[in-house]
Every structure is written in structure tokens, then in C-alpha cells.
mmCIF file of C-alpha atoms and ligand atoms in Angstrom:
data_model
loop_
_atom_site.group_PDB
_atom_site.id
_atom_site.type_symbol
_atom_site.label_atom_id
_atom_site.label_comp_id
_atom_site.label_asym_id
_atom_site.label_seq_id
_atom_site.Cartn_x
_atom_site.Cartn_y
_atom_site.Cartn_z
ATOM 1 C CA UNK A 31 139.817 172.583 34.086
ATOM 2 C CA UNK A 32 142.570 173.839 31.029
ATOM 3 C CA UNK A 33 141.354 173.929 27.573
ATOM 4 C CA UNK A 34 143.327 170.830 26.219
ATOM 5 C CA UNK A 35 141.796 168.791 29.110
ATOM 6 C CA UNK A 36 137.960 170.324 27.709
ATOM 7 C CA UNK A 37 139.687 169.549 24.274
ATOM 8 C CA UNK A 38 140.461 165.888 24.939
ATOM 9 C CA UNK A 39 137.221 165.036 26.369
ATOM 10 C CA UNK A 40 135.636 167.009 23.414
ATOM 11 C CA UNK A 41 137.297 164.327 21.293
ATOM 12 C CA UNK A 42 135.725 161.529 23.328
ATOM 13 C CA UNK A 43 132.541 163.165 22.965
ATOM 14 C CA UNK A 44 132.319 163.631 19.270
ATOM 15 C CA UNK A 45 134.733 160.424 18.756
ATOM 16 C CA UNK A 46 132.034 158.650 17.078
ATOM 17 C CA UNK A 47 131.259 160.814 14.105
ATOM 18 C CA UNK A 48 134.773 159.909 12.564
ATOM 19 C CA UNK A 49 133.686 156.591 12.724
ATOM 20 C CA UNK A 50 130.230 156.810 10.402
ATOM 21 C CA UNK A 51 132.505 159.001 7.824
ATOM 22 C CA UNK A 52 134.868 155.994 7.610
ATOM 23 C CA UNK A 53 131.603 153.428 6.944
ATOM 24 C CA UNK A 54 129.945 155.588 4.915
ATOM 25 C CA UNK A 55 132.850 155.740 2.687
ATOM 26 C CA UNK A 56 133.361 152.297 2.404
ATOM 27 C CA UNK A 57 129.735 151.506 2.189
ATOM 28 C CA UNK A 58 129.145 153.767 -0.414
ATOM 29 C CA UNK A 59 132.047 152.110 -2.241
ATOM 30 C CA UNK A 60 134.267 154.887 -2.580
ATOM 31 C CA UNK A 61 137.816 153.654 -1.495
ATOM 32 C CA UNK A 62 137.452 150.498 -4.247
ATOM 33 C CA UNK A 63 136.105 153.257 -6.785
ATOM 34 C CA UNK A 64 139.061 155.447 -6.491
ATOM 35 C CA UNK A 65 141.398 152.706 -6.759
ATOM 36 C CA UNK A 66 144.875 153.659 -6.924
ATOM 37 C CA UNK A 67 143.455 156.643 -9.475
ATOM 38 C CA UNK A 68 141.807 159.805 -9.645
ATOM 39 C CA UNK A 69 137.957 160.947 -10.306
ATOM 40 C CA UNK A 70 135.803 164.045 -10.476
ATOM 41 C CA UNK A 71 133.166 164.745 -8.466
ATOM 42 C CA UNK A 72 130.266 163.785 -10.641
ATOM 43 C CA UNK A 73 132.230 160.265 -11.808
ATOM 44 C CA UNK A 74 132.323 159.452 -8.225
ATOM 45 C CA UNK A 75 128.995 160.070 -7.672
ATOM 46 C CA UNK A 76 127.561 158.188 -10.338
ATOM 47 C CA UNK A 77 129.559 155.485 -9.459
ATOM 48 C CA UNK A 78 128.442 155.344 -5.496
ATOM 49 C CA UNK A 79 124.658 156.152 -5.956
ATOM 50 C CA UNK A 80 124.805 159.212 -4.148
ATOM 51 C CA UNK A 81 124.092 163.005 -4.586
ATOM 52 C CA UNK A 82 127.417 165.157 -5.702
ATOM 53 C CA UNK A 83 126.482 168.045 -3.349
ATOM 54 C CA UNK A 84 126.253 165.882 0.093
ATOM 55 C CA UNK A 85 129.454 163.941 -1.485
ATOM 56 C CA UNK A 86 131.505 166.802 -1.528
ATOM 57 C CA UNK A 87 130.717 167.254 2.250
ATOM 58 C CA UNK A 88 131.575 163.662 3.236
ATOM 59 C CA UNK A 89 134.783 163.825 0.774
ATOM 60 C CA UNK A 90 135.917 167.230 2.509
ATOM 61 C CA UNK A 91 135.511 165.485 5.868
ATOM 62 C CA UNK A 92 137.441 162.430 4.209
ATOM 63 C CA UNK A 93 139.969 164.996 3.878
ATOM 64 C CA UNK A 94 140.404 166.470 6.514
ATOM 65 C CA UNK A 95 140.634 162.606 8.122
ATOM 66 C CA UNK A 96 143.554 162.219 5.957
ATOM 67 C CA UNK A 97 141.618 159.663 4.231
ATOM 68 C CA UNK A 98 141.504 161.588 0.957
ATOM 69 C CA UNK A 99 143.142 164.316 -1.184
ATOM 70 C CA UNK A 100 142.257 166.533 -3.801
ATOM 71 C CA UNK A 101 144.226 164.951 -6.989
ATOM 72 C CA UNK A 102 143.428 165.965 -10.937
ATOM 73 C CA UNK A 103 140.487 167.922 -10.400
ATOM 74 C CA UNK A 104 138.823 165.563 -8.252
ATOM 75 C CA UNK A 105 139.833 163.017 -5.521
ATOM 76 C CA UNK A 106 142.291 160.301 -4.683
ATOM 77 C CA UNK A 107 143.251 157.885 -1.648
ATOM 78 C CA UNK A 108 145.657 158.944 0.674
ATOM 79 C CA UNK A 109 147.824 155.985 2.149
ATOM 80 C CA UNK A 110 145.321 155.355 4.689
ATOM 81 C CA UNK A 111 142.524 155.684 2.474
ATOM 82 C CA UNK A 112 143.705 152.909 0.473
ATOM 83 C CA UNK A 113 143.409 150.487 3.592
ATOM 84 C CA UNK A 114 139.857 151.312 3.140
ATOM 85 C CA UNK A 115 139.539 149.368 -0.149
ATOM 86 C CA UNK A 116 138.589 145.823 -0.238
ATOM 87 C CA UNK A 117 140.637 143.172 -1.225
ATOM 88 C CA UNK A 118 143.994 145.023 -1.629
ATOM 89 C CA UNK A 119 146.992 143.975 1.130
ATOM 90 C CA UNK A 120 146.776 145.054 4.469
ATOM 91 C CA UNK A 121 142.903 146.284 3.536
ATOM 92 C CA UNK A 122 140.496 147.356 6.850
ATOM 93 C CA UNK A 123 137.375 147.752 4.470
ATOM 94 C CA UNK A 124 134.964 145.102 5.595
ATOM 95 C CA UNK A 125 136.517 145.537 9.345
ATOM 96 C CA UNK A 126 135.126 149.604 8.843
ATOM 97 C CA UNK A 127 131.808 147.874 7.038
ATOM 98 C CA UNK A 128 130.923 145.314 10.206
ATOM 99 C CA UNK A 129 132.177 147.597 13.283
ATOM 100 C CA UNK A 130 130.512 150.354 12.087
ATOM 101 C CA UNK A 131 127.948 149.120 10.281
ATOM 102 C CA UNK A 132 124.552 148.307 11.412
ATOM 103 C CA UNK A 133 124.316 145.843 13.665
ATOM 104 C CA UNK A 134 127.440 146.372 15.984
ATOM 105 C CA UNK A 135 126.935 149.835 15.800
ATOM 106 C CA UNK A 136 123.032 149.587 17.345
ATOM 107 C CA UNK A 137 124.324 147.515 19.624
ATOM 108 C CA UNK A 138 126.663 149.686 20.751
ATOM 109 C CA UNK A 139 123.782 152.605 21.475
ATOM 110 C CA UNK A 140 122.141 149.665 23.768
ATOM 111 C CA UNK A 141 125.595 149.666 26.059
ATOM 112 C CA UNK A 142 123.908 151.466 28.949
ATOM 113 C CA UNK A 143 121.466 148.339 28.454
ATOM 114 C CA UNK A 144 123.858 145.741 28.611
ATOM 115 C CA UNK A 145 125.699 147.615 31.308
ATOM 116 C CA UNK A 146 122.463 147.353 33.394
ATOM 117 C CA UNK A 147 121.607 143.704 32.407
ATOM 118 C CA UNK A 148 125.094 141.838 31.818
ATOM 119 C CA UNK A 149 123.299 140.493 28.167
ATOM 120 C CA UNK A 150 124.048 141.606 24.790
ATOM 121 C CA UNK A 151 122.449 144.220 23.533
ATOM 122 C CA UNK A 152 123.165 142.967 20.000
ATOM 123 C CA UNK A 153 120.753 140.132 20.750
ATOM 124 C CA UNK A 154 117.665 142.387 21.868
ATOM 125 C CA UNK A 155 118.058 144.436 18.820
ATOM 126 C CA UNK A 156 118.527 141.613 16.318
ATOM 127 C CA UNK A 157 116.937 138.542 17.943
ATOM 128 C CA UNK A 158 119.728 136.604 17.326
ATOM 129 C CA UNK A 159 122.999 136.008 18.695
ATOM 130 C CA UNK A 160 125.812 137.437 16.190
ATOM 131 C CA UNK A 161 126.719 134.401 14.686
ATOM 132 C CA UNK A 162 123.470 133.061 14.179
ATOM 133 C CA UNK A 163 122.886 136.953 12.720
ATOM 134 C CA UNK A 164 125.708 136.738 10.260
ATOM 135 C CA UNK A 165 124.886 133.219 9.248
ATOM 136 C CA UNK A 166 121.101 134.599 8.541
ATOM 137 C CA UNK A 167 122.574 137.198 6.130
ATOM 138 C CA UNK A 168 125.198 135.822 2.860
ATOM 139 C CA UNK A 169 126.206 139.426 2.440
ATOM 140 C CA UNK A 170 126.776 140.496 6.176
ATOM 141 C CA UNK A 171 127.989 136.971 6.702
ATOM 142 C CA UNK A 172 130.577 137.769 3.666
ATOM 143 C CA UNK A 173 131.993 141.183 5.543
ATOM 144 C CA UNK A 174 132.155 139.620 8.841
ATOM 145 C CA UNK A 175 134.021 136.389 7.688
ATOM 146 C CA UNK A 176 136.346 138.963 5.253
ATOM 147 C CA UNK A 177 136.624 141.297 8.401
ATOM 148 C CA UNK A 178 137.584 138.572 10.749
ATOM 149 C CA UNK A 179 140.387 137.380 8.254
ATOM 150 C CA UNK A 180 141.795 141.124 7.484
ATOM 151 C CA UNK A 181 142.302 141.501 11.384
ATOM 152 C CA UNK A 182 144.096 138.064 11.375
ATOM 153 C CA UNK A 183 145.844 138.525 8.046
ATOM 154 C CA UNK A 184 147.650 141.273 9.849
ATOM 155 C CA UNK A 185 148.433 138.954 12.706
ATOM 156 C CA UNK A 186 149.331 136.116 11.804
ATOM 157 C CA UNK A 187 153.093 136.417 11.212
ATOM 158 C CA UNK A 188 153.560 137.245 14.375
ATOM 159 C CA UNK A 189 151.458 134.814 16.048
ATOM 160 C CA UNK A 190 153.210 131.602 13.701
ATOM 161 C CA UNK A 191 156.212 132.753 14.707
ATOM 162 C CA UNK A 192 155.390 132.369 18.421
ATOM 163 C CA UNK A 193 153.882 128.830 18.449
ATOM 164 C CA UNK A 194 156.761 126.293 18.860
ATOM 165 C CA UNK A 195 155.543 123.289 16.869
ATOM 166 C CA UNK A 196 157.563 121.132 17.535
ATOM 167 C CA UNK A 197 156.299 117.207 17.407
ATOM 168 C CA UNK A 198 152.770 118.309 15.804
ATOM 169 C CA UNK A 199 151.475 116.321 12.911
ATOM 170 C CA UNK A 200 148.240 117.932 12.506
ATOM 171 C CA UNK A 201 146.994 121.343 13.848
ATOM 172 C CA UNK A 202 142.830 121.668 13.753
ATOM 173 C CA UNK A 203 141.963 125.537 14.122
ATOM 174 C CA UNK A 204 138.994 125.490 15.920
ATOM 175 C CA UNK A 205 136.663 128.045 15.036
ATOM 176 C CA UNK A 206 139.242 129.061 12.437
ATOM 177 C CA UNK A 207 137.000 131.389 9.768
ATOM 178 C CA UNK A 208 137.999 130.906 6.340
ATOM 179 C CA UNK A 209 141.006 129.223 7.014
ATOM 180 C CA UNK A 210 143.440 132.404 6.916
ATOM 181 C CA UNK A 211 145.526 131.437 10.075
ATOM 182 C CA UNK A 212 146.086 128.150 9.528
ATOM 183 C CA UNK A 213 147.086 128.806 5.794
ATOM 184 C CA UNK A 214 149.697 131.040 7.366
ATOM 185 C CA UNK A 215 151.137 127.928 9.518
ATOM 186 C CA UNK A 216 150.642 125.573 6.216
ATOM 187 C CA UNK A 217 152.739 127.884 4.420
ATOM 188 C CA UNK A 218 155.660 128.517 7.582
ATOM 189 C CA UNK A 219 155.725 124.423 7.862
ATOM 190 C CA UNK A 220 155.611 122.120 4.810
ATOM 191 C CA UNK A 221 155.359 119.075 6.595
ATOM 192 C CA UNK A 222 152.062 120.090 8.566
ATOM 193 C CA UNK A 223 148.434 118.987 8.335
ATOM 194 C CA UNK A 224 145.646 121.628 9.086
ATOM 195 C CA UNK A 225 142.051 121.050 10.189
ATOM 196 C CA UNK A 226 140.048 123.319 9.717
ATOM 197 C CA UNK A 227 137.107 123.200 12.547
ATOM 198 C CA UNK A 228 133.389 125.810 11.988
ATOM 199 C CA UNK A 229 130.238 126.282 11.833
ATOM 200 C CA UNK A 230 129.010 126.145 7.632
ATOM 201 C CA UNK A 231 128.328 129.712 7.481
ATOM 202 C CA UNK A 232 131.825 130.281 9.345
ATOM 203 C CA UNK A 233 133.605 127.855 7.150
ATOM 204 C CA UNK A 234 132.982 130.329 4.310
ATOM 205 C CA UNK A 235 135.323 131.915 1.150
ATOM 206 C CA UNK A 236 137.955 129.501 2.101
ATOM 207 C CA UNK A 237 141.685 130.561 1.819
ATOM 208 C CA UNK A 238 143.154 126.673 2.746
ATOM 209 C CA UNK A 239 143.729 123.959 -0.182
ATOM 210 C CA UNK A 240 146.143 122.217 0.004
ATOM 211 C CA UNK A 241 147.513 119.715 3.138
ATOM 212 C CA UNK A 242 143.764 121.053 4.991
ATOM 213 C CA UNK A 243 140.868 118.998 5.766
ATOM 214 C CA UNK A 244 137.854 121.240 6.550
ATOM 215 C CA UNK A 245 135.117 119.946 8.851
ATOM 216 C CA UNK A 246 132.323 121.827 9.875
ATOM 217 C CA UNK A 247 130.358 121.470 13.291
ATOM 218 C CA UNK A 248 129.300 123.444 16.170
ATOM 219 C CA UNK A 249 132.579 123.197 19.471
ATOM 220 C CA UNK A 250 129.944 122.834 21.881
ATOM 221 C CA UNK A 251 129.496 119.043 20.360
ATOM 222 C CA UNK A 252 132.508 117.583 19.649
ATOM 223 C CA UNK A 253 136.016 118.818 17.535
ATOM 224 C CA UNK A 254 138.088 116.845 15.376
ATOM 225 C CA UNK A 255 140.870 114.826 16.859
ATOM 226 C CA UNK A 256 144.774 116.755 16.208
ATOM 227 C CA UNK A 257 148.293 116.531 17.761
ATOM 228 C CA UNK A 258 147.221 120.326 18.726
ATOM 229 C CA UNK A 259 144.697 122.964 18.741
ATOM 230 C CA UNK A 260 145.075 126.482 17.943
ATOM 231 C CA UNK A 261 142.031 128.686 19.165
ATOM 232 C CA UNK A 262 142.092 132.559 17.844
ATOM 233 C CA UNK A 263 139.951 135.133 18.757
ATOM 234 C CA UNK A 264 136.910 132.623 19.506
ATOM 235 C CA UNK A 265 137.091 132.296 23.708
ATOM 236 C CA UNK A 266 136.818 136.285 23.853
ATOM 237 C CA UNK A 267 133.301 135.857 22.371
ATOM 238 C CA UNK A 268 131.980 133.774 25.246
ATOM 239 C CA UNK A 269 131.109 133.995 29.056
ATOM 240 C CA UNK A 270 132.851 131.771 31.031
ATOM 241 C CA UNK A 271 130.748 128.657 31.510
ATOM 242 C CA UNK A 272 130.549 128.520 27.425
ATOM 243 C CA UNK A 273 134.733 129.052 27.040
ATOM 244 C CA UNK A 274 135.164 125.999 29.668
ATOM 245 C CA UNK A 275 132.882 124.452 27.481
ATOM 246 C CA UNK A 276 135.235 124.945 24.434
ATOM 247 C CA UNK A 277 137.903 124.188 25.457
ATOM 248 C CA UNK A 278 137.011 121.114 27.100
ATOM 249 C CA UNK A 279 135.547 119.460 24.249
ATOM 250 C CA UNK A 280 139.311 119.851 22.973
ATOM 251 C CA UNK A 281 140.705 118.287 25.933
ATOM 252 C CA UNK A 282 138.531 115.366 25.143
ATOM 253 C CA UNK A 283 139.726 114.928 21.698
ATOM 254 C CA UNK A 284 143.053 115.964 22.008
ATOM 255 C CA UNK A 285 145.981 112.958 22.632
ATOM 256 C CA UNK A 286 147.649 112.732 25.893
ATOM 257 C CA UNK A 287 151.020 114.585 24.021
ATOM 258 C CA UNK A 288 148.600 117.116 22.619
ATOM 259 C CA UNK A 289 148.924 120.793 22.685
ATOM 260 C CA UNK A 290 146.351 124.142 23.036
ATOM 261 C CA UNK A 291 147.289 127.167 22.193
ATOM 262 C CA UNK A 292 144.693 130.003 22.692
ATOM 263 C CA UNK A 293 145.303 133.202 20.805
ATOM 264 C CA UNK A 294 143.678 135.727 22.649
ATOM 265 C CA UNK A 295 144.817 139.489 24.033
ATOM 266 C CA UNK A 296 146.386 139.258 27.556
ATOM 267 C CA UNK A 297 144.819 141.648 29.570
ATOM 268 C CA UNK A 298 146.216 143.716 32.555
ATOM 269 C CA UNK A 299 143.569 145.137 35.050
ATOM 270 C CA UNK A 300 145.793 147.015 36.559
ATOM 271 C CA UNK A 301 144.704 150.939 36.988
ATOM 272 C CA UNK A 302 148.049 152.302 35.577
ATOM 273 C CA UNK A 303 147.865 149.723 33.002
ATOM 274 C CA UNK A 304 144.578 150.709 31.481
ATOM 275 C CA UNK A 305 145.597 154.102 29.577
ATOM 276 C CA UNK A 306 147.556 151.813 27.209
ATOM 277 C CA UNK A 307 145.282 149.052 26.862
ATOM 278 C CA UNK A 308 142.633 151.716 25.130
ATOM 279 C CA UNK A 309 141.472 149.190 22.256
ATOM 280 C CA UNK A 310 141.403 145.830 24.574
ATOM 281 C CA UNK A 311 138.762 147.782 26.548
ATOM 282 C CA UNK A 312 136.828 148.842 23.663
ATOM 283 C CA UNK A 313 137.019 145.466 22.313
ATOM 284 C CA UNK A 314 135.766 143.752 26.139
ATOM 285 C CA UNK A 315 132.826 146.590 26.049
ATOM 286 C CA UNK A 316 132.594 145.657 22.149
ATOM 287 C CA UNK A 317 131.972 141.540 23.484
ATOM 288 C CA UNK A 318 129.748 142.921 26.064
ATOM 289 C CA UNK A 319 127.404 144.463 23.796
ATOM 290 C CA UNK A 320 127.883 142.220 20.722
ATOM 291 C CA UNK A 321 128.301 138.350 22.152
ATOM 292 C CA UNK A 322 127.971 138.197 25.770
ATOM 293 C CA UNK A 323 132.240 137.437 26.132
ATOM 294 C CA UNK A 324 134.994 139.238 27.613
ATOM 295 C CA UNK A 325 138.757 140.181 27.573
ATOM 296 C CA UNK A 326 140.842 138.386 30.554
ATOM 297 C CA UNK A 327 143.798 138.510 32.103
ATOM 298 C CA UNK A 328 146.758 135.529 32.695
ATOM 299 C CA UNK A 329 144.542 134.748 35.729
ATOM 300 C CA UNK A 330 141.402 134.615 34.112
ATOM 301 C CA UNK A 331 142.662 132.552 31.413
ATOM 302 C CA UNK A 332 144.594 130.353 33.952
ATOM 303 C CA UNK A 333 141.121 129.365 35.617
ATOM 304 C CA UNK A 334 139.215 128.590 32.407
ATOM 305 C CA UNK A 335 141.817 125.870 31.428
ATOM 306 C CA UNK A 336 142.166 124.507 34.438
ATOM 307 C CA UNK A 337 138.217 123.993 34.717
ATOM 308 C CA UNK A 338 138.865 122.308 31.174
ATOM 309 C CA UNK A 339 141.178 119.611 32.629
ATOM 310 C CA UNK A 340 144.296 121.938 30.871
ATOM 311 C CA UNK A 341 147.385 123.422 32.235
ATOM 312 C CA UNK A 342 148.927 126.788 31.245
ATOM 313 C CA UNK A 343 152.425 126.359 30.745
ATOM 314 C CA UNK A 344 153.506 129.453 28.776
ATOM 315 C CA UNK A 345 152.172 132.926 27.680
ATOM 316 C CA UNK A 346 154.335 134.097 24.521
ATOM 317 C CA UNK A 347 153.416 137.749 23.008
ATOM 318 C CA UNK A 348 153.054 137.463 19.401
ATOM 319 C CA UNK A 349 155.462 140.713 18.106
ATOM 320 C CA UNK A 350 153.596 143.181 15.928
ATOM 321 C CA UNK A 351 149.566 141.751 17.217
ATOM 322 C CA UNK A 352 148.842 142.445 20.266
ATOM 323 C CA UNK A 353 147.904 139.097 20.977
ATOM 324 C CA UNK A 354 149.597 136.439 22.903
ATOM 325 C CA UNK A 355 149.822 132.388 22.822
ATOM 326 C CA UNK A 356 148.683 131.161 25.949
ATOM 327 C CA UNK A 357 150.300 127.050 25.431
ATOM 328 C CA UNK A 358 148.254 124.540 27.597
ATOM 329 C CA UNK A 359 148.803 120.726 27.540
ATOM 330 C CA UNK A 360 146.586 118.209 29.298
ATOM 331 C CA UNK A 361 146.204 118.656 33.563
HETATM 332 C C1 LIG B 151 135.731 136.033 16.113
HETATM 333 S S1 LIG B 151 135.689 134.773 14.906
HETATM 334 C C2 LIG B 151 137.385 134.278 14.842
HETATM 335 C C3 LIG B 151 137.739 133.635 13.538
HETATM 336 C C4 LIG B 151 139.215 133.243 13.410
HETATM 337 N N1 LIG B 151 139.639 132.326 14.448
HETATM 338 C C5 LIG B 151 140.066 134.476 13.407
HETATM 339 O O1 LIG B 151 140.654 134.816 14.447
HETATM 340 O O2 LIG B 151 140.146 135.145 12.367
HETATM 341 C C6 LIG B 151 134.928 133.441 15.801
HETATM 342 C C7 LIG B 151 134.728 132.177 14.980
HETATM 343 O O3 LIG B 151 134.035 131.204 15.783
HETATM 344 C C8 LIG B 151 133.139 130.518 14.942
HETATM 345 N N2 LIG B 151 132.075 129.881 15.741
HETATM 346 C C9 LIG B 151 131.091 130.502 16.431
HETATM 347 N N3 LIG B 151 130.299 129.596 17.029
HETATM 348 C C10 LIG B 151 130.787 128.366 16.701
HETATM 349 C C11 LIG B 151 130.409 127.033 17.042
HETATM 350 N N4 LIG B 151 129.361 126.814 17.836
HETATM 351 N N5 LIG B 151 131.151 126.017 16.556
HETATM 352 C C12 LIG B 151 132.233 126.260 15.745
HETATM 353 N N6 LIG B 151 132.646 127.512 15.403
HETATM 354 C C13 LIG B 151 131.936 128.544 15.875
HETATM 355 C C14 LIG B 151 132.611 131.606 14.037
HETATM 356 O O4 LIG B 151 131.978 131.092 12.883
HETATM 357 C C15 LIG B 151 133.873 132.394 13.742
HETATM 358 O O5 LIG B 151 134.542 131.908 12.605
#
């Protein structure tokens, strides 16, 4: 055994601590109270409710995260403390505030649980399922629909870029959040008609006006008729009988020249493919403990639309993302 190797697992030990000193900061509110400026100890701590001698001791850590520096007699943001703050371009704040906060993070000290029982732990703990968790709770609900739409926000250029849209009228997002993606393809083509298709509490802070009709409803029913369907982020949530489900309410409303294209993370199970894959199998252990989904591979995917009466007929990596466009069309 050499030290580095004692050092690296060391890291995966402890790797969680790093983790609560990023949500603490942003729940206490420190990333939006330093701003782009400068404050002094006791300033800061007035501002976040908390006491200035444990606040040095989460700032020090802060700093030696790289999160914060010592500026003025006090403390700034370092660049990647100011993806911390909320609202701001490119901001991770309420994505720090729901996968570390609370709820997830329980759920994730239940993953020997859900390892033993194949169920979400999230739902033991809570009661609920997530959704119906978030919906239950306008602040929580608030960070995860904000969280959602800073991961996608991030996305999105690449993944417009790979849809080929040729022919489509209207594009419903199904299960599309507040609307962030599909303002994205609004905004790359002028002549297109969004839908936006969720739940009421998912349908929430919307970021679509203009050219976007927003109907809420529940994809197990039925979804809103469109010359194609784009589907981010939402089949990873479920097990497979539910995702068939999904996407074969689609298939029924969708036109004969109609169009799917699931945004989801391709996944390789292949071992010398897994080392670099590190956050796709956090985020399958992450649907594991939080919704009762999965990642999948092409193959996995493959099977799911056929069962919905679809056919795959092209995977395109969206640059920058790492997700992919898996395009489907009618069987
Ligand atoms: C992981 S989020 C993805 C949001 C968005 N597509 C994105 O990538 O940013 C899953 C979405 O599915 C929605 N959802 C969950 N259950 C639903 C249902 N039964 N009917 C419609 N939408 C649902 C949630 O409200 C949420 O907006």
C-alpha cells in the first residue's frame, strides 16, 4: 500500500465534509452577502445569523477550498465562490442548497438501505416521493426548480445545438421545469412554438413568454399534442416500467412525422470506462436513493423506446454537457 494510494482513499473517506462547508455557506447566505465586495468578520456575521467565532472556522475552511479569500480586512469570493451566489450567471447556489441540503443528503446516509431494498431511501425518510416532497414545500420547491434550471442553464447551448429541427412547428418539453430549455430553443429558432408540459408545482418561476403555451398535468395521463417532444433529465428519475410509461403517452400524442428526443447522459458500463464516468455514477446512486430511477446505457435506452412503440435513430453528444440527444421517431 504507498502513501498517495492511503492518501486518495483518505479523500474518499472524508470527501463528504467539503460538501456540508459548501451548503453551509450558501445556506447561511454568505456567497449573495459578499457579493462581488468585501466584509469584516462581524458584518458578515450579523448579516448570516451566525456566531463570528464558529464563522471564522467555516470561512478559513472556505479558504482553504478556494472558495474564499481574505480581502480588506475581511473576506471576499474567489471565482468559484461567486458560482455559489444565487441568481448571478453560471450560479451553482441552489444546486449546493438541494444536493446537500436536507433531504438528498439523509437520503444519501440511507444508501446501504436502498442498496439492500432497491427503494428510495428518500421516500422512507420523508414519506413522500421527491416530487411530491418539493411540491409540499414553496421554499424547497423554489431551490429545487432554481437548481434544476442552473444545471440546464449550463447545458442548454450545447444540447440546442444538437437537435436538428428541421420540419417542427411546435416542440412541447415534457416535464420541462420552469421553462429554461425550451426558452433556449425559442430564442435559437424564431419561427418555433414551445409547450411547455408539468406538474403545477413543477411549472413554477417561469422563464418562457413569449411563442409558449404552458400546460400543466401529470405524463402518466396524457401530454399535449406537438410536431416533437424534447424530454431532459426526467426518464433518469424513473424505473423502467414508469419511463415506458412516459414515453409512451408521447407516442400516443405525437403525429405520425413526429419526433422524441430524450436528453439524458449516455452511459458506458464498461469496467475501463467507469473511472471517467465518476459523476454519472454518483448521479445513478444519487436516483437510487432519491427517486427510484437510473442512468442507462445506448442499450438500455434502445429497449425503453422500443417498448414505447419508438425507434432510436440517432445518439448526438451535446458538446460542453455531458448529455446526449437520443432522436426517436414512431416504430
Ligand atoms: C429532474 S427535473 C428536470 C426538469 C427539466 N427538464 C430540466 O432538465 O431542467 C424533472 C421534472 O419532471 C417533472 N415531473 C415529475 N413528475 C411529473 C409528472 N407526473 N408529470 C409531469 N411532470 C412531472 C418535475 O416537476 C420536474 O420539473
Amino acid at each position: 500500500m504507498t502513501a498517495s494510494e492511503q492518501e486518495r482513499v483518505a479523500g474518499l473517506v472524508f470527501g463528504f465534509f467539503p460538501a456540508q462547508v459548501v451548503q453551509t455557506l450558501a445556506r447561511l447566505g454568505v456567497p449573495d452577502a459578499l457579493g462581488e465586495g468585501a466584509l469584516g468578520l462581524d458584518a458578515l456575521a450579523a448579516r448570516t445569523g451566525s456566531r463570528p467565532g464558529p464563522l471564522a472556522r467555516l470561512l478559513r475552511a472556505a479558504i482553504g477550498l478556494d472558495l474564499v479569500t481574505p480581502a480588506d480586512d475581511g473576506y471576499a469570493l474567489t471565482d468559484g465562490g461567486q458560482l455559489l451566489r444565487t441568481g448571478t450567471p453560471g450560479s451553482m447556489g441552489n444546486l449546493a442548497q438541494l444536493f446537500c441540503g436536507d433531504a438528498v443528503w439523509r437520503a444519501w446516509g440511507e444508501l446501504e438501505w436502498s442498496v439492500r431494498t432497491g427503494e428510495p431511501s428518500f421516500e422512507k425518510l420523508t414519506g413522500h416521493s421527491s416530487f411530491a416532497h418539493f411540491a409540499a414545500d414553496p421554499a424547497l420547491n423554489a431551490i429545487f426548480t432554481e437548481a434544476m434550471a442552473e444545471g440546464t442553464r449550463r447545458a442548454a447551448p450545447g444540447i440546442v445545438a444538437a437537435c436538428d429541427l428541421t420540419g417542427v412547428g411546435t416542440l412541447a418539453d415534457v416535464g420541462g421545469g420552469n421553462g429554461t430549455l425550451l426558452a433556449a430553443f425559442l430564442d435559437a429558432h424564431p419561427e418555433l412554438h414551445g409547450i411547455l408540459f408539468d406538474t403545477p408545482s413543477g411549472a413554477t418561476d417561469l422563464v418562457v413568454d413569449q411563442r409558449c403555451e404552458v400546460v400543466t398535468g401529470d405524463f402518466f395521463g396524457t401530454v399535449p399534442a406537438a410536431d416533437a417532444y424534447v424530454v431532459k433529465s426526467v426518464i433518469h428519475d424513473w424505473d423502467d416500467e414508469r419511463s415506458v410509461a412516459i414515453l409512451a403517452r408521447i407516442r400516443e400524442a405525437m403525429p405520425p412525422h413526429g419526433v422524441v428526443l430524450v436528453v439524458e447522459p449516455v452511459f458506458v458500463d464498461e469496467p475501463a470506462a467507469l473511472a471517467g464516468q465518476r459523476t454519472l455514477l454518483m448521479s445513478d446512486l444519487n436516483m437510487l436513493t432519491c427517486t427510484g430511477g437510473k442512468e442507462r446505457t445506448e442499450e438500455e435506452f434502445t429497449a425503453l423506446l422500443s417498448a414505447a412503440g419508438l425507434r432510436l435513430v440517432g445518439v448526438t453528444p451535446a458538446a460542453g454537457s455531458g448529455y446526449s440527444v437520443l432522436r426517436a421517431v414512431p416504430a
